[in-house]
Amino acid sequence: MADINSAKLNLEKAGFLDIDVDPEKDLFAEIERLKKEKNAIILAHYYQEPDIQDVADFIGDSLGLAQAAERTDADIIVFAGVHFMAETAKILNPSKKVLLPDLKAGCSLSDSAPPALFKQFRDKHPDHIVITYINCSAGMKALSDIICTSSNAQKIIESLPVDQKIIFAPDKNLGAYINKQTGRDMLLWNGACMVHEIFSLEKITKLKIRHPKAKVIAHPECEAPVLAVADYIGSTTGLLKFTQKDDAQEYIVVTETGILHQMQKNNPQKTFIPAPPNNSCACNDCPHMKLNTLEKLYLCMQYELPEITMNEELRIAAKKPIDRMLQISAQYGL
Ligand code: 13P
Ligand code: SF4
């Protein structure tokens, strides 16, 4: 069994502290103890596994998580999500320790926009401002004018003059959806999310025939033909809130399956059917989000590793467009 010293040496390669955890240990109790002892807060995204959501202090979509990171007075932020989310928390909290249970929890959408390539593209369109989806690296944020999330993208675009030329990156599906909603003609970077891009319209249509009363609810990272059959489109928080106030009893949920945990918890009498992808799986998990486990969460709190660190110049440059997003969101009460 690896001890802490060899696990630390291997941390960069493994991405997490690869130490066996006693299976008899009550991890829920241990994590609660560590939270109190270390004045730590766990922020979790809805795509995390149910056990992690159940120990989290706050569960949210990307906007909610950024706002929670901005207002916390904890000394340690443990981010149960993916790298760009933990990085955003660090950008907002340079003096706090920000931990991510598995450093390899990345994001295909973020990977689809390498800053050096994007800079060349941006420099070819100097009359455009750059609105960037939060699912991107700090390097991309530093090249942007305003950050947005799926819950505030439309409002942010609408807050700009109609003749303002805009580059939207990195998600072409969200960008196309916002273009359609707002009548704008934003220039779209060609990026996409590997999870939301593979939902099968054919399988969703078949599910709809078998469950005629079910409403289709979808995340705007999905492709246009899938969004075209949706009764409601929104961020993860938007989808969750919709299922709470809407009176249907069945929903076909077209986003990562982790969200079903809160949907089912908040609406035990309703049925939630995960939309299938166009492969042999019945549901669609994000392989990056699911790298985090309760064991890795416990180990990262115990040893305060892996930690997110960042060059200060980059942090300051990346913070400006996030601050603009938070200001505009506050103006609209989002
Ligand atoms: P939201 O939770 O902000 O809707 O984002 C979804 C997502 O894909 C996060 O990676
Ligand atoms: Fe990235 Fe898609 Fe996974 Fe979200 S679901 S973290 S956008 S790969």
CSV table of N, CA and C in Angstrom, one decimal, residues 110-125 130 137 139-140 143 167 169-170 189-191:
chain,number,residue,atom,x,y,z
A,110,SER,N,-13.6,22.6,-22.4
A,110,SER,CA,-12.4,23.4,-22.0
A,110,SER,C,-11.2,23.1,-22.9
A,111,ASP,N,-11.0,21.8,-23.1
A,111,ASP,CA,-9.9,21.3,-23.9
A,111,ASP,C,-10.0,21.7,-25.4
A,112,SER,N,-11.3,22.0,-25.8
A,112,SER,CA,-11.5,22.3,-27.2
A,112,SER,C,-11.0,23.8,-27.6
A,113,ALA,N,-10.6,24.5,-26.6
A,113,ALA,CA,-10.2,25.9,-26.8
A,113,ALA,C,-8.8,26.2,-26.2
A,114,PRO,N,-7.7,25.8,-26.9
A,114,PRO,CA,-6.4,26.1,-26.4
A,114,PRO,C,-6.1,27.6,-26.5
A,115,PRO,N,-5.7,28.3,-25.5
A,115,PRO,CA,-5.6,29.7,-25.5
A,115,PRO,C,-4.7,30.2,-26.6
A,116,ALA,N,-3.6,29.6,-27.0
A,116,ALA,CA,-2.7,30.1,-28.0
A,116,ALA,C,-3.5,30.2,-29.4
A,117,LEU,N,-4.2,29.1,-29.7
A,117,LEU,CA,-5.0,29.0,-30.9
A,117,LEU,C,-6.1,30.1,-30.9
A,118,PHE,N,-6.7,30.1,-29.8
A,118,PHE,CA,-7.9,31.1,-29.7
A,118,PHE,C,-7.4,32.5,-29.8
A,119,LYS,N,-6.2,32.8,-29.3
A,119,LYS,CA,-5.7,34.2,-29.4
A,119,LYS,C,-5.5,34.6,-30.9
A,120,GLN,N,-5.0,33.6,-31.7
A,120,GLN,CA,-4.8,33.9,-33.1
A,120,GLN,C,-6.2,34.3,-33.7
A,121,PHE,N,-7.2,33.5,-33.4
A,121,PHE,CA,-8.6,33.7,-33.9
A,121,PHE,C,-9.1,35.1,-33.5
A,122,ARG,N,-8.9,35.3,-32.2
A,122,ARG,CA,-9.4,36.6,-31.6
A,122,ARG,C,-8.7,37.8,-32.3
A,123,ASP,N,-7.4,37.7,-32.5
A,123,ASP,CA,-6.7,38.8,-33.1
A,123,ASP,C,-7.1,39.1,-34.5
A,124,LYS,N,-7.7,38.1,-35.2
A,124,LYS,CA,-8.1,38.3,-36.6
A,124,LYS,C,-9.5,39.1,-36.6
A,125,HIS,N,-10.1,39.3,-35.4
A,125,HIS,CA,-11.4,39.9,-35.3
A,125,HIS,C,-11.3,41.0,-34.2
A,130,VAL,N,-15.2,39.4,-26.8
A,130,VAL,CA,-15.2,38.0,-26.5
A,130,VAL,C,-16.0,37.6,-25.3
A,137,SER,N,-10.2,27.2,-19.7
A,137,SER,CA,-9.1,27.4,-18.8
A,137,SER,C,-8.9,28.9,-18.3
A,139,GLY,N,-6.3,30.5,-18.9
A,139,GLY,CA,-5.7,31.2,-20.0
A,139,GLY,C,-6.7,31.7,-21.0
A,140,MET,N,-7.8,31.0,-21.2
A,140,MET,CA,-8.9,31.4,-22.1
A,140,MET,C,-9.6,32.6,-21.4
A,143,LEU,N,-8.2,35.9,-21.9
A,143,LEU,CA,-8.3,36.4,-23.3
A,143,LEU,C,-9.7,36.9,-23.6
A,167,ILE,N,-17.6,37.5,-30.4
A,167,ILE,CA,-17.1,36.1,-30.6
A,167,ILE,C,-17.6,35.3,-29.4
A,169,ALA,N,-17.2,31.7,-27.3
A,169,ALA,CA,-16.4,30.5,-27.3
A,169,ALA,C,-16.6,29.8,-25.9
A,170,PRO,N,-16.2,28.6,-25.7
A,170,PRO,CA,-15.8,27.6,-26.7
A,170,PRO,C,-17.0,26.8,-27.2
A,189,TRP,N,-16.8,29.8,-31.8
A,189,TRP,CA,-15.7,28.9,-31.8
A,189,TRP,C,-16.2,27.5,-31.9
A,190,ASN,N,-15.4,26.6,-32.6
A,190,ASN,CA,-15.9,25.3,-32.9
A,190,ASN,C,-15.6,24.2,-31.7
A,191,GLY,N,-16.1,24.5,-30.6
A,191,GLY,CA,-15.9,23.6,-29.4
A,191,GLY,C,-17.2,22.9,-29.0
